[in-house]
Amino acid sequence: MQYRRTELPGASYFFTVNLYNRKSKLLIEQINLLKTIFKRIHNLYPFKIEAIVILPDHIHAVFTMPQNDSNYSLRWNLIKGYFSKEIPQQEFINASRKAKKERGIWQRRFWEHLIRDEDDLKNHINYSCYAHKLVV
């Protein structure tokens, strides 16, 4: 199945990116590595992080893409790929993932939403924080 994504240069997007194992705490256990990789990818392919919430098993983020580039999929591919390469292999890898040379750390896809306006941006940033009780 071919997934179609809306990619507009200069646009802002809300993302949810999940670990394959939703009970894992890998993202907070490896937070320094994750920060390093975000910086590395940002230096290679600039984008603005409007907001980010890193939870044990998933990430919510709002990125604004540069005016000359809309390829957020490349950025997430690189973030997930570099992170996976730096983590020692401990997870079970099923036959399907082995055949595709995948580690089994991340879910294959991610959820993205094109931000329509300022209210939409505020709603998605608030969702990230309030839904996970990060704000009281």
JSON list of C-alpha atoms in Angstrom, two decimals:
[
{"chain": "A", "resi": 1, "resn": "MET", "atom": "CA", "xyz": [0.00, 0.00, 0.00]},
{"chain": "A", "resi": 2, "resn": "GLN", "atom": "CA", "xyz": [1.33, 3.42, -0.94]},
{"chain": "A", "resi": 3, "resn": "TYR", "atom": "CA", "xyz": [0.78, 6.10, 1.70]},
{"chain": "A", "resi": 4, "resn": "ARG", "atom": "CA", "xyz": [0.34, 9.64, 0.48]},
{"chain": "A", "resi": 5, "resn": "ARG", "atom": "CA", "xyz": [1.61, 12.45, 2.62]},
{"chain": "A", "resi": 6, "resn": "THR", "atom": "CA", "xyz": [1.07, 16.16, 2.20]},
{"chain": "A", "resi": 7, "resn": "GLU", "atom": "CA", "xyz": [4.44, 17.86, 1.94]},
{"chain": "A", "resi": 8, "resn": "LEU", "atom": "CA", "xyz": [4.49, 21.64, 1.57]},
{"chain": "A", "resi": 9, "resn": "PRO", "atom": "CA", "xyz": [7.69, 23.71, 1.78]},
{"chain": "A", "resi": 10, "resn": "GLY", "atom": "CA", "xyz": [7.59, 26.10, 4.75]},
{"chain": "A", "resi": 11, "resn": "ALA", "atom": "CA", "xyz": [4.63, 24.35, 6.37]},
{"chain": "A", "resi": 12, "resn": "SER", "atom": "CA", "xyz": [4.36, 23.16, 9.98]},
{"chain": "A", "resi": 13, "resn": "TYR", "atom": "CA", "xyz": [3.44, 19.60, 10.90]},
{"chain": "A", "resi": 14, "resn": "PHE", "atom": "CA", "xyz": [2.51, 17.75, 14.06]},
{"chain": "A", "resi": 15, "resn": "PHE", "atom": "CA", "xyz": [4.01, 14.26, 14.32]},
{"chain": "A", "resi": 16, "resn": "THR", "atom": "CA", "xyz": [3.59, 11.23, 16.51]},
{"chain": "A", "resi": 17, "resn": "VAL", "atom": "CA", "xyz": [6.42, 8.71, 16.16]},
{"chain": "A", "resi": 18, "resn": "ASN", "atom": "CA", "xyz": [6.17, 5.47, 18.16]},
{"chain": "A", "resi": 19, "resn": "LEU", "atom": "CA", "xyz": [8.54, 2.78, 19.28]},
{"chain": "A", "resi": 20, "resn": "TYR", "atom": "CA", "xyz": [7.61, -0.71, 18.15]},
{"chain": "A", "resi": 21, "resn": "ASN", "atom": "CA", "xyz": [7.45, -1.86, 21.78]},
{"chain": "A", "resi": 22, "resn": "ARG", "atom": "CA", "xyz": [4.95, 0.51, 23.38]},
{"chain": "A", "resi": 23, "resn": "LYS", "atom": "CA", "xyz": [6.04, -0.63, 26.87]},
{"chain": "A", "resi": 24, "resn": "SER", "atom": "CA", "xyz": [9.65, 0.40, 26.27]},
{"chain": "A", "resi": 25, "resn": "LYS", "atom": "CA", "xyz": [11.36, 3.28, 28.06]},
{"chain": "A", "resi": 26, "resn": "LEU", "atom": "CA", "xyz": [14.14, 3.46, 25.49]},
{"chain": "A", "resi": 27, "resn": "LEU", "atom": "CA", "xyz": [13.60, 7.08, 24.45]},
{"chain": "A", "resi": 28, "resn": "ILE", "atom": "CA", "xyz": [14.07, 8.46, 27.95]},
{"chain": "A", "resi": 29, "resn": "GLU", "atom": "CA", "xyz": [16.79, 5.95, 28.79]},
{"chain": "A", "resi": 30, "resn": "GLN", "atom": "CA", "xyz": [18.68, 7.14, 25.69]},
{"chain": "A", "resi": 31, "resn": "ILE", "atom": "CA", "xyz": [17.62, 10.80, 25.77]},
{"chain": "A", "resi": 32, "resn": "ASN", "atom": "CA", "xyz": [21.16, 12.15, 25.33]},
{"chain": "A", "resi": 33, "resn": "LEU", "atom": "CA", "xyz": [21.70, 10.00, 22.24]},
{"chain": "A", "resi": 34, "resn": "LEU", "atom": "CA", "xyz": [18.34, 11.12, 20.86]},
{"chain": "A", "resi": 35, "resn": "LYS", "atom": "CA", "xyz": [19.25, 14.80, 21.39]},
{"chain": "A", "resi": 36, "resn": "THR", "atom": "CA", "xyz": [22.58, 14.27, 19.63]},
{"chain": "A", "resi": 37, "resn": "ILE", "atom": "CA", "xyz": [20.86, 12.66, 16.66]},
{"chain": "A", "resi": 38, "resn": "PHE", "atom": "CA", "xyz": [18.25, 15.43, 16.40]},
{"chain": "A", "resi": 39, "resn": "LYS", "atom": "CA", "xyz": [21.11, 17.97, 16.30]},
{"chain": "A", "resi": 40, "resn": "ARG", "atom": "CA", "xyz": [22.98, 15.93, 13.67]},
{"chain": "A", "resi": 41, "resn": "ILE", "atom": "CA", "xyz": [19.95, 15.70, 11.39]},
{"chain": "A", "resi": 42, "resn": "HIS", "atom": "CA", "xyz": [19.10, 19.37, 11.95]},
{"chain": "A", "resi": 43, "resn": "ASN", "atom": "CA", "xyz": [22.61, 20.31, 10.82]},
{"chain": "A", "resi": 44, "resn": "LEU", "atom": "CA", "xyz": [22.30, 18.17, 7.68]},
{"chain": "A", "resi": 45, "resn": "TYR", "atom": "CA", "xyz": [18.70, 19.08, 6.83]},
{"chain": "A", "resi": 46, "resn": "PRO", "atom": "CA", "xyz": [17.53, 22.20, 8.69]},
{"chain": "A", "resi": 47, "resn": "PHE", "atom": "CA", "xyz": [14.05, 22.47, 10.16]},
{"chain": "A", "resi": 48, "resn": "LYS", "atom": "CA", "xyz": [12.58, 24.30, 13.13]},
{"chain": "A", "resi": 49, "resn": "ILE", "atom": "CA", "xyz": [11.36, 22.40, 16.16]},
{"chain": "A", "resi": 50, "resn": "GLU", "atom": "CA", "xyz": [8.36, 24.41, 17.37]},
{"chain": "A", "resi": 51, "resn": "ALA", "atom": "CA", "xyz": [7.60, 21.94, 20.16]},
{"chain": "A", "resi": 52, "resn": "ILE", "atom": "CA", "xyz": [8.65, 18.45, 21.17]},
{"chain": "A", "resi": 53, "resn": "VAL", "atom": "CA", "xyz": [7.59, 16.03, 23.89]},
{"chain": "A", "resi": 54, "resn": "ILE", "atom": "CA", "xyz": [9.71, 12.92, 24.32]},
{"chain": "A", "resi": 55, "resn": "LEU", "atom": "CA", "xyz": [7.97, 10.19, 26.27]},
{"chain": "A", "resi": 56, "resn": "PRO", "atom": "CA", "xyz": [9.30, 6.73, 27.15]},
{"chain": "A", "resi": 57, "resn": "ASP", "atom": "CA", "xyz": [7.82, 5.06, 24.06]},
{"chain": "A", "resi": 58, "resn": "HIS", "atom": "CA", "xyz": [6.91, 7.83, 21.61]},
{"chain": "A", "resi": 59, "resn": "ILE", "atom": "CA", "xyz": [7.56, 11.37, 20.47]},
{"chain": "A", "resi": 60, "resn": "HIS", "atom": "CA", "xyz": [5.16, 14.22, 19.73]},
{"chain": "A", "resi": 61, "resn": "ALA", "atom": "CA", "xyz": [6.74, 17.05, 17.75]},
{"chain": "A", "resi": 62, "resn": "VAL", "atom": "CA", "xyz": [5.86, 20.08, 15.69]},
{"chain": "A", "resi": 63, "resn": "PHE", "atom": "CA", "xyz": [8.35, 20.86, 12.93]},
{"chain": "A", "resi": 64, "resn": "THR", "atom": "CA", "xyz": [8.32, 23.81, 10.56]},
{"chain": "A", "resi": 65, "resn": "MET", "atom": "CA", "xyz": [9.99, 22.98, 7.29]},
{"chain": "A", "resi": 66, "resn": "PRO", "atom": "CA", "xyz": [12.24, 25.42, 5.41]},
{"chain": "A", "resi": 67, "resn": "GLN", "atom": "CA", "xyz": [10.81, 27.34, 2.45]},
{"chain": "A", "resi": 68, "resn": "ASN", "atom": "CA", "xyz": [12.85, 25.31, -0.04]},
{"chain": "A", "resi": 69, "resn": "ASP", "atom": "CA", "xyz": [12.29, 21.84, 1.40]},
{"chain": "A", "resi": 70, "resn": "SER", "atom": "CA", "xyz": [9.28, 19.81, 2.48]},
{"chain": "A", "resi": 71, "resn": "ASN", "atom": "CA", "xyz": [10.83, 16.39, 3.00]},
{"chain": "A", "resi": 72, "resn": "TYR", "atom": "CA", "xyz": [10.04, 15.66, 6.64]},
{"chain": "A", "resi": 73, "resn": "SER", "atom": "CA", "xyz": [9.93, 11.92, 5.88]},
{"chain": "A", "resi": 74, "resn": "LEU", "atom": "CA", "xyz": [13.66, 11.99, 5.12]},
{"chain": "A", "resi": 75, "resn": "ARG", "atom": "CA", "xyz": [14.34, 13.66, 8.46]},
{"chain": "A", "resi": 76, "resn": "TRP", "atom": "CA", "xyz": [12.33, 11.11, 10.42]},
{"chain": "A", "resi": 77, "resn": "ASN", "atom": "CA", "xyz": [13.94, 8.24, 8.48]},
{"chain": "A", "resi": 78, "resn": "LEU", "atom": "CA", "xyz": [17.38, 9.55, 9.39]},
{"chain": "A", "resi": 79, "resn": "ILE", "atom": "CA", "xyz": [16.49, 10.21, 13.04]},
{"chain": "A", "resi": 80, "resn": "LYS", "atom": "CA", "xyz": [15.05, 6.71, 13.42]},
{"chain": "A", "resi": 81, "resn": "GLY", "atom": "CA", "xyz": [17.89, 5.11, 11.46]},
{"chain": "A", "resi": 82, "resn": "TYR", "atom": "CA", "xyz": [20.77, 6.79, 13.29]},
{"chain": "A", "resi": 83, "resn": "PHE", "atom": "CA", "xyz": [19.13, 6.10, 16.65]},
{"chain": "A", "resi": 84, "resn": "SER", "atom": "CA", "xyz": [18.65, 2.43, 15.79]},
{"chain": "A", "resi": 85, "resn": "LYS", "atom": "CA", "xyz": [22.26, 2.03, 14.67]},
{"chain": "A", "resi": 86, "resn": "GLU", "atom": "CA", "xyz": [23.60, 3.47, 17.94]},
{"chain": "A", "resi": 87, "resn": "ILE", "atom": "CA", "xyz": [21.56, 1.20, 20.25]},
{"chain": "A", "resi": 88, "resn": "PRO", "atom": "CA", "xyz": [23.03, -2.23, 21.09]},
{"chain": "A", "resi": 89, "resn": "GLN", "atom": "CA", "xyz": [20.78, -4.97, 19.74]},
{"chain": "A", "resi": 90, "resn": "GLN", "atom": "CA", "xyz": [18.66, -6.46, 22.53]},
{"chain": "A", "resi": 91, "resn": "GLU", "atom": "CA", "xyz": [15.21, -6.57, 20.98]},
{"chain": "A", "resi": 92, "resn": "PHE", "atom": "CA", "xyz": [13.53, -9.52, 19.28]},
{"chain": "A", "resi": 93, "resn": "ILE", "atom": "CA", "xyz": [13.49, -9.08, 15.50]},
{"chain": "A", "resi": 94, "resn": "ASN", "atom": "CA", "xyz": [10.79, -11.03, 13.64]},
{"chain": "A", "resi": 95, "resn": "ALA", "atom": "CA", "xyz": [11.35, -12.60, 10.21]},
{"chain": "A", "resi": 96, "resn": "SER", "atom": "CA", "xyz": [9.55, -9.80, 8.34]},
{"chain": "A", "resi": 97, "resn": "ARG", "atom": "CA", "xyz": [11.76, -7.14, 9.90]},
{"chain": "A", "resi": 98, "resn": "LYS", "atom": "CA", "xyz": [14.90, -9.23, 9.36]},
{"chain": "A", "resi": 99, "resn": "ALA", "atom": "CA", "xyz": [14.04, -9.55, 5.66]},
{"chain": "A", "resi": 100, "resn": "LYS", "atom": "CA", "xyz": [13.72, -5.76, 5.42]},
{"chain": "A", "resi": 101, "resn": "LYS", "atom": "CA", "xyz": [16.88, -5.23, 7.52]},
{"chain": "A", "resi": 102, "resn": "GLU", "atom": "CA", "xyz": [14.89, -3.45, 10.22]},
{"chain": "A", "resi": 103, "resn": "ARG", "atom": "CA", "xyz": [15.83, -3.49, 13.88]},
{"chain": "A", "resi": 104, "resn": "GLY", "atom": "CA", "xyz": [12.37, -3.55, 15.42]},
{"chain": "A", "resi": 105, "resn": "ILE", "atom": "CA", "xyz": [12.92, -0.44, 17.52]},
{"chain": "A", "resi": 106, "resn": "TRP", "atom": "CA", "xyz": [10.48, 1.89, 15.75]},
{"chain": "A", "resi": 107, "resn": "GLN", "atom": "CA", "xyz": [7.06, 1.40, 14.25]},
{"chain": "A", "resi": 108, "resn": "ARG", "atom": "CA", "xyz": [7.43, 1.54, 10.48]},
{"chain": "A", "resi": 109, "resn": "ARG", "atom": "CA", "xyz": [5.20, 4.52, 9.94]},
{"chain": "A", "resi": 110, "resn": "PHE", "atom": "CA", "xyz": [4.48, 7.73, 11.77]},
{"chain": "A", "resi": 111, "resn": "TRP", "atom": "CA", "xyz": [1.43, 9.93, 12.06]},
{"chain": "A", "resi": 112, "resn": "GLU", "atom": "CA", "xyz": [1.58, 13.44, 10.63]},
{"chain": "A", "resi": 113, "resn": "HIS", "atom": "CA", "xyz": [-0.87, 16.33, 10.54]},
{"chain": "A", "resi": 114, "resn": "LEU", "atom": "CA", "xyz": [-0.48, 19.51, 8.49]},
{"chain": "A", "resi": 115, "resn": "ILE", "atom": "CA", "xyz": [-0.96, 22.50, 10.81]},
{"chain": "A", "resi": 116, "resn": "ARG", "atom": "CA", "xyz": [-3.65, 24.73, 9.30]},
{"chain": "A", "resi": 117, "resn": "ASP", "atom": "CA", "xyz": [-3.39, 27.89, 11.41]},
{"chain": "A", "resi": 118, "resn": "GLU", "atom": "CA", "xyz": [-2.32, 29.32, 14.79]},
{"chain": "A", "resi": 119, "resn": "ASP", "atom": "CA", "xyz": [-5.28, 27.75, 16.64]},
{"chain": "A", "resi": 120, "resn": "ASP", "atom": "CA", "xyz": [-4.45, 24.35, 15.18]},
{"chain": "A", "resi": 121, "resn": "LEU", "atom": "CA", "xyz": [-0.82, 24.80, 16.24]},
{"chain": "A", "resi": 122, "resn": "LYS", "atom": "CA", "xyz": [-1.82, 25.71, 19.81]},
{"chain": "A", "resi": 123, "resn": "ASN", "atom": "CA", "xyz": [-4.25, 22.79, 20.00]},
{"chain": "A", "resi": 124, "resn": "HIS", "atom": "CA", "xyz": [-1.60, 20.28, 18.95]},
{"chain": "A", "resi": 125, "resn": "ILE", "atom": "CA", "xyz": [1.04, 21.67, 21.28]},
{"chain": "A", "resi": 126, "resn": "ASN", "atom": "CA", "xyz": [-1.46, 21.65, 24.15]},
{"chain": "A", "resi": 127, "resn": "TYR", "atom": "CA", "xyz": [-2.52, 18.10, 23.29]},
{"chain": "A", "resi": 128, "resn": "SER", "atom": "CA", "xyz": [1.08, 16.89, 23.57]},
{"chain": "A", "resi": 129, "resn": "CYS", "atom": "CA", "xyz": [1.47, 18.32, 27.04]},
{"chain": "A", "resi": 130, "resn": "TYR", "atom": "CA", "xyz": [-1.99, 17.95, 28.58]},
{"chain": "A", "resi": 131, "resn": "ALA", "atom": "CA", "xyz": [-2.79, 14.50, 27.19]},
{"chain": "A", "resi": 132, "resn": "HIS", "atom": "CA", "xyz": [0.23, 13.11, 29.00]},
{"chain": "A", "resi": 133, "resn": "LYS", "atom": "CA", "xyz": [-0.35, 15.12, 32.17]},
{"chain": "A", "resi": 134, "resn": "LEU", "atom": "CA", "xyz": [2.86, 17.09, 31.71]},
{"chain": "A", "resi": 135, "resn": "VAL", "atom": "CA", "xyz": [1.03, 20.28, 32.72]},
{"chain": "A", "resi": 136, "resn": "VAL", "atom": "CA", "xyz": [-1.08, 20.57, 35.85]}
]
